[in-house]
Amino acid sequence: TRTYAESLFKNHQKGNRNETEGREIVGYHDQFLPDGGAHRLFRSLWWRTYRYLQVDVATQSEPVVLEDLRGAFTAYPFERHAQFESSDPELGKMWEVGWRTARLCAHETYMDCPYYEQLQYGGDTRIQALISLYMTGDDRLVKNAIETLDESRTPEGLTQSRYPSWLPQYIPPFSLFWIGMMHDLWWYRGDVEFLRGYLPGVRNVLVWYENGLSPSGLLGRQDWWNFVDWPQDFDDGVPPLEKDGQSSMLSLQFAAGLRAAADLEASYGDPARAAHDRALASKIAAAVYKACWDPTRHLVADTPARKRFSQHANILAIL
């Protein structure tokens, strides 16, 4: 049996990935059953990613001879063209780790991680796509992600949070990030002819969101999983909400999506829609400022109640 792990466990908990003392390996594994012949070759049926590898051998009347053990690297064939230099050697190490991660998370699609889910999430993928564009100039996986997520859209307009996947999941902000991904490709590559066919999908996402605006100008309660991040005070990744669902973060994400879409519409779509999107984005931003700005703390609150504050809300407000 070969067991693969990206971290070792102690009392069913992951800790520092560098620590091995008193820890055990738990993870995906392959089981091979030798037939007693010589010079046999055993391979997994799917590529494996690991930091730790454990081989357990059980024999009966005859010993097993392990002649060789090796791994062959596989990933999308990116070629690195960007360079980075710094007087701080630690940043150089981070650059190398980041590049290795970008390669390990790119195969026939982008993947959120090569060990666990191996799924193309819209939020993760936009970051990965930007790294690809900056580092390599290779936009093929970026286009593939835009096309694939478009194919996941529901009749009401949203994309699925991750696709391809046999298990549907919906994170509405990731549909906005899908629009942002198209804006990135337009901004850095200018591939208007490829992008033109996805404008109907962009409009459908925005209509779904616009239908959710409340009288205050902020978004009201939204369906599905409105994930933003994993701070301890976010309930399952969802930021603080008023009882009617109002949130500065979710509203400002919508405003950002509108502005990205407006650029696309102005470039190769409908100028009237571009003007509408820009005006609505400004209206939402003004509503958030009116409802959530705390003049004593000089911060934007997470909700109109102005009881909780986060980096997330204020970064989005600045953007």
Coordinates of N, CA, C and O in Angstrom, one line a residue, residues 150 153 196-205:
D150 N -19.1 29.1 -17.9 CA -20.3 29.6 -18.7 C -21.2 28.4 -18.9 O -22.4 28.5 -18.8
R153 N -23.8 27.5 -16.1 CA -24.8 28.5 -15.6 C -26.2 27.8 -15.6 O -26.6 27.0 -16.4
R196 N -16.7 38.0 -26.8 CA -18.0 38.6 -27.2 C -19.1 37.6 -26.9 O -20.2 38.1 -26.5
G197 N -18.9 36.4 -27.1 CA -20.0 35.4 -27.0 C -20.5 35.2 -25.6 O -21.5 34.5 -25.4
Y198 N -19.7 35.7 -24.6 CA -20.1 35.5 -23.2 C -20.8 36.6 -22.6 O -21.2 36.6 -21.4
L199 N -21.1 37.7 -23.3 CA -21.8 38.8 -22.8 C -23.2 38.5 -22.3 O -23.6 39.0 -21.3
P200 N -23.9 37.6 -23.0 CA -25.3 37.3 -22.5 C -25.2 36.7 -21.1 O -26.0 37.0 -20.3
G201 N -24.2 35.8 -20.9 CA -24.0 35.3 -19.5 C -23.7 36.3 -18.5 O -24.2 36.3 -17.4
V202 N -22.9 37.3 -18.9 CA -22.5 38.4 -18.0 C -23.8 39.1 -17.6 O -24.1 39.4 -16.4
R203 N -24.6 39.4 -18.6 CA -25.9 40.2 -18.3 C -26.8 39.4 -17.4 O -27.5 40.0 -16.5
N204 N -26.9 38.1 -17.6 CA -27.8 37.3 -16.8 C -27.4 37.3 -15.3 O -28.2 37.3 -14.4
V205 N -26.1 37.2 -15.1 CA -25.6 37.3 -13.7 C -26.0 38.6 -13.1 O -26.4 38.6 -11.9

